[in-house]
XYZ file of C-alpha atoms in Angstrom:
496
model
C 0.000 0.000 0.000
C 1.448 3.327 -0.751
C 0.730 6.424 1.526
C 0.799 10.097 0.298
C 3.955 11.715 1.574
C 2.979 15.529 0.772
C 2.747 17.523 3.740
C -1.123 18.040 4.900
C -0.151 21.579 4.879
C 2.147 24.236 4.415
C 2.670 27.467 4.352
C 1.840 27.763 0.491
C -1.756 26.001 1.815
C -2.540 28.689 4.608
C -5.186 30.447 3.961
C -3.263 33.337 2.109
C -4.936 35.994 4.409
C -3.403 35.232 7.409
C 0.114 35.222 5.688
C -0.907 39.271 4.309
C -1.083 40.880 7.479
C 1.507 41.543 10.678
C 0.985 42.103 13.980
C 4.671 43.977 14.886
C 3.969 44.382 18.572
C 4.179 40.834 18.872
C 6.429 40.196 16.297
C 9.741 39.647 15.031
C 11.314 42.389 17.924
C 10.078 39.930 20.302
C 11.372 36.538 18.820
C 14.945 38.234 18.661
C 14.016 39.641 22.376
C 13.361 35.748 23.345
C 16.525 34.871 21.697
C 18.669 37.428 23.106
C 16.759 35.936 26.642
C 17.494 32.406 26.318
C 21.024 33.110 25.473
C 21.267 35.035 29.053
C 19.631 32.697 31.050
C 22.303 30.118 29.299
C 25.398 32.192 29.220
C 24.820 34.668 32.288
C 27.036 37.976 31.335
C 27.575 37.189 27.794
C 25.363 40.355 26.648
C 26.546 43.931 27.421
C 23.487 44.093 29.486
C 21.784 42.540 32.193
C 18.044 42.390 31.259
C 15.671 42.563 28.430
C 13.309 45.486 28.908
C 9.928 45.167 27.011
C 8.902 48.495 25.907
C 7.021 46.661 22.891
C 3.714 45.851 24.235
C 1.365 47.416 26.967
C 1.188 44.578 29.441
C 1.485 46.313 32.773
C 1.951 43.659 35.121
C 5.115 42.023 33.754
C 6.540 45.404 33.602
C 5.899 46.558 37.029
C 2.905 47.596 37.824
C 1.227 46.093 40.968
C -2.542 44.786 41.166
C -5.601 46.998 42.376
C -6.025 45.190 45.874
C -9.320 45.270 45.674
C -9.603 43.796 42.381
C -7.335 40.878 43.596
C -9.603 40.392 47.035
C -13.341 40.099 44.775
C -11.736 37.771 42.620
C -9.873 35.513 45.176
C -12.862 35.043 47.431
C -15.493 34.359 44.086
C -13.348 31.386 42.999
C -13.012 30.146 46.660
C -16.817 30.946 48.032
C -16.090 28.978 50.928
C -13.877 31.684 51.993
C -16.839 33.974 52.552
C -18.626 32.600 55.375
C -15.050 31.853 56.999
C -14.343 33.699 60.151
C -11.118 34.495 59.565
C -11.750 35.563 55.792
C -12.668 39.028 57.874
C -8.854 39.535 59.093
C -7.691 38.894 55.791
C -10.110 40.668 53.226
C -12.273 43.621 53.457
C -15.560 43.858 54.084
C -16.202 46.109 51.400
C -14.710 43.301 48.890
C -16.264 40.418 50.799
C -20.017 41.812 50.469
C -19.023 42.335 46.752
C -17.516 38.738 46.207
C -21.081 37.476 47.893
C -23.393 39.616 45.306
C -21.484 38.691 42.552
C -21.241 34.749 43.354
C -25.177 34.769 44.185
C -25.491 36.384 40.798
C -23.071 33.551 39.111
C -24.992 30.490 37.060
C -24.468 27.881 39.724
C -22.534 30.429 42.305
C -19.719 29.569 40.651
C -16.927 30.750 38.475
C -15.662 27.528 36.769
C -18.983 26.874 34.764
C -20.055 28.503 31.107
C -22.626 31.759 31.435
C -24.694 33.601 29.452
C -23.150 34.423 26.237
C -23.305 37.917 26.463
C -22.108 37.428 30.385
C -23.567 38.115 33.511
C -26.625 39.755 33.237
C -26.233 41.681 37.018
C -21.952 42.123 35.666
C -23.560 43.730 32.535
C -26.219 46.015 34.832
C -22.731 47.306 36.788
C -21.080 47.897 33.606
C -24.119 50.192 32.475
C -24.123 51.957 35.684
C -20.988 53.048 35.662
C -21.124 53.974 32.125
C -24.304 56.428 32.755
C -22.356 57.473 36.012
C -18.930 58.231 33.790
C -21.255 59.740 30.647
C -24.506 61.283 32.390
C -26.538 59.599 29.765
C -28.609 56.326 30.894
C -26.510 52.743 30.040
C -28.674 49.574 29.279
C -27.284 46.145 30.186
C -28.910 44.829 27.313
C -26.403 47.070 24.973
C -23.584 45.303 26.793
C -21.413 42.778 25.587
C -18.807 41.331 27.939
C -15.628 39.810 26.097
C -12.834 38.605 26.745
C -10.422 41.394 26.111
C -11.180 44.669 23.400
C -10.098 42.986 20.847
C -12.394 39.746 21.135
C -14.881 42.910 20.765
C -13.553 44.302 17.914
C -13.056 40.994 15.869
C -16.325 40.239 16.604
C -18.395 44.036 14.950
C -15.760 43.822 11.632
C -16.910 40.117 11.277
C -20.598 41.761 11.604
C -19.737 44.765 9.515
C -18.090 43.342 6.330
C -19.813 41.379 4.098
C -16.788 41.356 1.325
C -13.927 42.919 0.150
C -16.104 45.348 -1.203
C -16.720 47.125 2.381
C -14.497 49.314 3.578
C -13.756 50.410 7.281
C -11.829 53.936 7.935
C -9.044 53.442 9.805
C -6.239 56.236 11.346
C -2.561 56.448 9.935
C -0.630 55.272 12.275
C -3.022 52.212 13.367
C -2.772 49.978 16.199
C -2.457 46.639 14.108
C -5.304 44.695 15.575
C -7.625 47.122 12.517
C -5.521 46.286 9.713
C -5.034 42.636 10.698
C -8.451 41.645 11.461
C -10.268 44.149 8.481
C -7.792 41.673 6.364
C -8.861 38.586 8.328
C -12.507 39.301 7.430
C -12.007 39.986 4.036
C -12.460 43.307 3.931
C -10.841 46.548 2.880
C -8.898 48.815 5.294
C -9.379 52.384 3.975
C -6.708 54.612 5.669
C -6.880 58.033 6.750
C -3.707 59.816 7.875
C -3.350 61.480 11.606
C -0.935 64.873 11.157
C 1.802 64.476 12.915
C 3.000 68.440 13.400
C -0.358 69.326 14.753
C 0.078 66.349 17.721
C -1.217 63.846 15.589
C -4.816 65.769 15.107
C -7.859 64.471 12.984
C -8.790 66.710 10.493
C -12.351 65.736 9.184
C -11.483 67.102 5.887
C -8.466 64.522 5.367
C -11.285 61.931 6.085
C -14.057 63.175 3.972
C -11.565 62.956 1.213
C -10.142 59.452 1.964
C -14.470 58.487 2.037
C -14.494 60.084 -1.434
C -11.815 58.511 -2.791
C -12.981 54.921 -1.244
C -16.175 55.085 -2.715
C -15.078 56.140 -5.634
C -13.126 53.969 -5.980
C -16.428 51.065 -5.588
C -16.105 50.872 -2.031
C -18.958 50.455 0.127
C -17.612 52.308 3.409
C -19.156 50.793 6.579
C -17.406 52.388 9.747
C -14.818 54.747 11.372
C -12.265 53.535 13.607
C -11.500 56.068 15.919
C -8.663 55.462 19.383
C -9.061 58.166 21.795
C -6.503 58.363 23.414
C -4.386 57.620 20.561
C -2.666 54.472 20.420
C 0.172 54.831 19.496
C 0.125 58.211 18.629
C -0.692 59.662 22.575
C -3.312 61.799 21.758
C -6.359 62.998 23.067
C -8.830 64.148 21.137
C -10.667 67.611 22.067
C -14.903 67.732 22.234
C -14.754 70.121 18.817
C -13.166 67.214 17.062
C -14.938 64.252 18.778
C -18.204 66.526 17.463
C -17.098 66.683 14.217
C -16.330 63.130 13.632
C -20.278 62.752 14.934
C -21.411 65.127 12.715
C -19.668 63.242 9.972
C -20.706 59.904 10.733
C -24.209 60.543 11.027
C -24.421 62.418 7.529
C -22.567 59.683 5.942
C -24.207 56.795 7.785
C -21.052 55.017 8.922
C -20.805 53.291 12.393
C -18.224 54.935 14.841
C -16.170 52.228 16.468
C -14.581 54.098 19.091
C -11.548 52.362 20.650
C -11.854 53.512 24.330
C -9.366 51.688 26.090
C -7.437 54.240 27.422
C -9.825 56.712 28.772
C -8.202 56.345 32.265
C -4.710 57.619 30.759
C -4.534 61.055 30.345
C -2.159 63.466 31.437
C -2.522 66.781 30.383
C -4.909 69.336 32.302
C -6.528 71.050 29.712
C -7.885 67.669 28.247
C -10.139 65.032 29.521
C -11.606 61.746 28.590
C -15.138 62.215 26.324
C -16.789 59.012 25.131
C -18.333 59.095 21.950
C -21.643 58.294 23.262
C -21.801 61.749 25.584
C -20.803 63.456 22.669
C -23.703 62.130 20.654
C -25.732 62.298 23.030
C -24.839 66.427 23.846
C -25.362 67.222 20.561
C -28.818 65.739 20.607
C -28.707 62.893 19.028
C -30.266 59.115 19.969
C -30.162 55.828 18.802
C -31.897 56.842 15.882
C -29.868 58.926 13.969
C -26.369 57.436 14.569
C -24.719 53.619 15.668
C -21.770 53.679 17.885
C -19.371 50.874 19.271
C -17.668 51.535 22.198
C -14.786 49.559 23.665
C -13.287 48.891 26.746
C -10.849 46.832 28.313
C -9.054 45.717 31.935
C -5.672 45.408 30.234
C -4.762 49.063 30.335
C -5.273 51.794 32.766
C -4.844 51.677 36.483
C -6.353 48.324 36.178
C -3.860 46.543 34.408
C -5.089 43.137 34.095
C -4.081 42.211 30.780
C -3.802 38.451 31.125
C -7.071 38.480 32.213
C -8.947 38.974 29.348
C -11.396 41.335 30.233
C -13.471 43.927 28.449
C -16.960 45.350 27.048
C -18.586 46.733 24.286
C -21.663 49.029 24.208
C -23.786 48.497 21.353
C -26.299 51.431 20.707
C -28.389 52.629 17.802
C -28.680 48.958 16.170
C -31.883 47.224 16.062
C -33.285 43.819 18.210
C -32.623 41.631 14.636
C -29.048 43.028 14.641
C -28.269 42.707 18.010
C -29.898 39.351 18.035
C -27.257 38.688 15.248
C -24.561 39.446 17.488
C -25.354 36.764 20.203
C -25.590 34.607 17.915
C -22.436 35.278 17.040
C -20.802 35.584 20.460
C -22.275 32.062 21.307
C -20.399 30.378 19.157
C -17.254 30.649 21.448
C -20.191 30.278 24.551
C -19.514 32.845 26.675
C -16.439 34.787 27.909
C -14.287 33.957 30.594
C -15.617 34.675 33.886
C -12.520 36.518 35.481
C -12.287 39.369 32.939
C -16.407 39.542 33.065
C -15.657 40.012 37.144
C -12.688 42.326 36.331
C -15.125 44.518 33.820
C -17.873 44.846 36.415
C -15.244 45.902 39.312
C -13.602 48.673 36.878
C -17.205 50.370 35.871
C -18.379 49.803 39.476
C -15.172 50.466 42.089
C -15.586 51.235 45.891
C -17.458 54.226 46.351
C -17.158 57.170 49.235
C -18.503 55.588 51.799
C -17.337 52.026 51.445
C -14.683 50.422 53.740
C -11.922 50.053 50.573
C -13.175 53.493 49.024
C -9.705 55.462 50.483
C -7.392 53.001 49.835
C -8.962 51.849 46.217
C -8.298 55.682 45.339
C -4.856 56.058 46.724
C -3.669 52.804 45.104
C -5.371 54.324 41.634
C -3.657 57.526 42.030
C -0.180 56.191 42.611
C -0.628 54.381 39.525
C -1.726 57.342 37.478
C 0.806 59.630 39.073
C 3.568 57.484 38.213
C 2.104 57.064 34.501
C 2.068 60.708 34.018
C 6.031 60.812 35.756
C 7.257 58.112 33.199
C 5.434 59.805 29.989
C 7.595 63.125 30.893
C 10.383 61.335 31.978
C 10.620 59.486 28.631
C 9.280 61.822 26.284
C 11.881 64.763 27.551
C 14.519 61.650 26.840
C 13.855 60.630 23.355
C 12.895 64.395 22.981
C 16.587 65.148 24.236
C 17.866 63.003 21.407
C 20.137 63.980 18.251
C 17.304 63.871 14.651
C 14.702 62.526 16.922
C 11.183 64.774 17.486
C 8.537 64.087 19.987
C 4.951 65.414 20.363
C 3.918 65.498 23.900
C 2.280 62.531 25.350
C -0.775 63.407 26.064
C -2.630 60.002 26.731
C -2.644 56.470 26.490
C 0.874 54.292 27.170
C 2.749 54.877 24.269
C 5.214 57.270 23.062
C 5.852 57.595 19.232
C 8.636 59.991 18.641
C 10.404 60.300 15.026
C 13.822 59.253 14.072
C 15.682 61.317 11.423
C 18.616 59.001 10.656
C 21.458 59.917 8.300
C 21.551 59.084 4.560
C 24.353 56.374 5.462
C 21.907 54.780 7.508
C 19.220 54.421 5.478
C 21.498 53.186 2.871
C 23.063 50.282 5.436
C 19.042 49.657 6.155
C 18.477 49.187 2.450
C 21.459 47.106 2.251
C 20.444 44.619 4.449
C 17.141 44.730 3.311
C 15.198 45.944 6.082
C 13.300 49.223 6.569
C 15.213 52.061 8.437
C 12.684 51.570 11.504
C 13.247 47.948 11.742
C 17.265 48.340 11.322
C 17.296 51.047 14.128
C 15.312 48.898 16.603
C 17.251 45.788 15.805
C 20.636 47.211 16.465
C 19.169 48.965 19.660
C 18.243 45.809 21.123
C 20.797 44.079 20.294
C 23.086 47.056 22.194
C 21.338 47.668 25.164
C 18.129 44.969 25.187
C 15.751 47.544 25.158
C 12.785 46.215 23.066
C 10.505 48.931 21.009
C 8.455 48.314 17.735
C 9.439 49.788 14.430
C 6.526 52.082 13.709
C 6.324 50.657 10.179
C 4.453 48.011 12.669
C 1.550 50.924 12.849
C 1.388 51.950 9.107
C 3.117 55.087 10.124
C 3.164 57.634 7.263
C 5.448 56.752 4.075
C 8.822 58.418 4.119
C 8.781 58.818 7.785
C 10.548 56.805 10.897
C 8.874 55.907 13.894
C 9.497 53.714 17.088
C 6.749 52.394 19.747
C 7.684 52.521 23.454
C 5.606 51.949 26.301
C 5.399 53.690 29.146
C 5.062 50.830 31.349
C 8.503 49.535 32.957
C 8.317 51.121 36.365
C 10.268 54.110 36.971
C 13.760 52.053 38.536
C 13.843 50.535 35.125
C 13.456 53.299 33.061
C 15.889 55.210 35.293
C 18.182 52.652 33.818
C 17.035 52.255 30.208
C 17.765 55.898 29.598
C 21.245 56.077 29.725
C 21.382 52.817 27.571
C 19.193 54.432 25.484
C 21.388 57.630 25.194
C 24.565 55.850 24.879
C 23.136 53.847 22.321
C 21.998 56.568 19.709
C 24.615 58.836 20.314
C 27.272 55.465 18.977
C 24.378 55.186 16.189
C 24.405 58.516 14.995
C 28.243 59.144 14.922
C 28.734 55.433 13.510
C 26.145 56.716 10.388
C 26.768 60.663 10.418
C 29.368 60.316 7.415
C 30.342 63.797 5.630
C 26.316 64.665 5.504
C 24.777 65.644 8.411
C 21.633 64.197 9.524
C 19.926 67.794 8.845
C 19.809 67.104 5.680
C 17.330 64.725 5.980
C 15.179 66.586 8.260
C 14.911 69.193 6.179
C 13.917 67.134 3.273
């Protein structure tokens, strides 16, 4: 008997979409990151430094940041119940976060956490999500517009699998992206249609730069379905003020396009003269319900003071889609059952935290603050730093956990780049981590304007380890810029 000895599949077998897009912030920086690891942890001193610092990725925890106590209590005493009618569970949790961990258990299919619930989630986890939406907004929340998920992005995946239909539908997207659009509009099968953020007027919207990209796209035979818009910008920093959040209503609604409004960061902000704004409030000031314009919102435990990025936790609103729509989307969120139970907890505890008056209420806002004031310490401290650097530039950070300052490399550089053929972002962030382990993503990772060179960095290593990154990091260009300098100066290229 002979057997067929071709491979079942291969990479020429794929389906071809997944092998068009990237996802840089988990991508090749980080395999040579894991490399440069392993060969540490086997030859101890053999790199001239002594750690890997991740500055791709926003994943607070590994990077330093400690977890909300009260966060950690609720969720410890709902998966052990038995905890909760335990004498000495009062010496060891609050009673605040006990009589929270007891509503939310009685609340649980079964009372408890290890068993499938509805697919949406929690119906009373979805009523505190609402609450503390129409608390944050002024505007009334309905639990039946929520959607737990795991994560933001389980959220987005799912509305561009509602939204496109074929390549034929198109989804407005900002220039520079945060990947997850471009990777999962390709995914779908749809068409990403870009619009470009401008970078010398801190990476503003201007509504006339997307009217003409919607133009363009639908000239071009595209039926545009939605707007993607981050606020705060990932990984751009900035926060958008109400006259442009207004406009991008006022646009939406005349052109009939859903706003999917990537909200993940609305905690991170760090300038006083701008706040957080959701989408919905906006709408909603300007007078307008669910019948004149559809909005997604997202949300998500990874980021923020919260931090809880393994967790998998997050939401998003639904509002001005019908019952036979919605009903579309549980149908589609059943298919993977339900979310997991911990980020649905995590969700619910975010939207609905201690409140004055509650046992944990003073030390549930000190903990938050710390965290914030130390996010809005290491956005200075690193922005003045790359800021301080030879050809680089650096709009102020003015939100979110990212800073995304430009790189104006000499001609010989972008020559050696071209050599090895690599992009001038990708060279630069090799050779930095291969100098000084510091790990950042290329911007070309973010679709960052064409002719222009970008880096990623978090924010997020805590303030001892960026202490130390920045003289690495200094050290570092300096060597770069004098190794590539030549006989033209790097001016010349930042004038061009």
């Amino acid at each position: 008997m002979s057997y067929n000895k071709t491979p079942s599949i291969t990479a020429e077998t794929i389906n071809p979409k997944v092998k068009i897009f990237s996802y840089e912030p988990c991508g090749e920086i980080v395999r040579r990151a894991e490399r440069l690891q392993q060969e540490m942890d086997e030859n101890p001193d053999s790199l001239p430094f002594p750690e890997i610092i991740h500055c791709n990725l926003g994943n607070p925890q590994v990077l330093g940041q400690r977890p909300v106590t009260f966060f950690r209590e609720v969720l410890s005493l709902c998966d052990n119940p038995a905890l909760l009618d335990r004498e000495e569970a009062r010496a060891l949790f609050s009673a605040c976060a006990i009589k929270r961990a007891r509503k939310i258990v009685n609340s649980i299919p079964g009372k408890e956490t290890g068993g499938y619930t509805n697919s949406q989630g929690v119906k009373s986890l979805r009523q505190a999500v609402a609450d503390g939406i129409s608390a944050r907004d002024g505007y009334p929340s309905k639990p039946d517009d929520i959607f737990l998920t795991d994560g933001a992005s389980a959220a987005v995946n799912m509305m561009l699998q509602i939204l496109i239909r074929s390549h034929e539908d198109g989804i407005l997207c900002p220039l520079p992206e945060y990947p997850l659009y471009s990777a999962s509009i390709i995914l779908h099968g749809g068409t990403m249609v870009p619009y470009n953020l401008t970078e010398d007027r801190g990476w503003g919207l201007e509504i006339f730069e997307v009217k003409r990209c919607l133009e363009e796209a639908r000239s071009a035979g595209l039926t545009v379905r939605a707007m993607v818009v981050i606020n705060p910008g990932n990984p751009t920093g900035q926060v958008m003020s109400i006259t442009n959040q207004e406009e991008i209503v006022e646009f939406c609604r005349k052109e009939g396009l859903v706003i999917l409004a990537d909200e993940v960061y609305q905690e991170n902000v760090y300038v006083e003269n701008k706040r957080f704004h959701s989408f919905k409030k906006v709408a909603r000031s300007l007078g307008y319900d669910e019948k004149d314009l559809s909005i997604v919102s997202f949300h998500s435990v990874s980021m923020g003071f919260c931090g809880e990025s393994g967790r998998r936790g997050g939401y998003m609103e639904i509002t001005g889609f019908g019952d036979d729509v919605k009903g579309e989307i549980y149908k589609l969120a059943s298919v993977t059952i339900c979310p997991n139970i911990a980020g649905q907890i995590l969700t619910s505890l975010i939207m609905d935290p201690p409140k004055l008056g509650n046992e944990s209420f003073e030390s549930f806002e000190a903990e938050k603050e710390r965290i914030h004031s130390s996010f809005w310490k290491r956005a200075k401290t690193l922005g003045k730093a790359f800021s301080s650097l030879e050809g680089v530039s650096c709009n102020n950070i003015e939100g979110a956990l990212y800073i995304f300052p430009r790189l104006h490399l000499p001609s010989l550089a972008i020559k050696a780049a071209k050599r090895e053929g690599v992009s001038p972002d990708v060279f630069y962030t090799h050779r930095l981590l291969d100098a000084t382990g510091i790990a950042v993503v290329p911007g070309s990772g973010f679709h960052q304007v064409s002719g222009t060179i970008h880096i990623r960095c978090t924010i997020l290593p805590d303030e001892d380890k960026i202490a130390a990154m920045i003289p690495r990091l200094k050290g570092f260009h300096e060597s770069f810029m004098n190794e590539f300098r030549g006989s033209e100066p790097y001016m010349n290229d930042l004038r061009r």
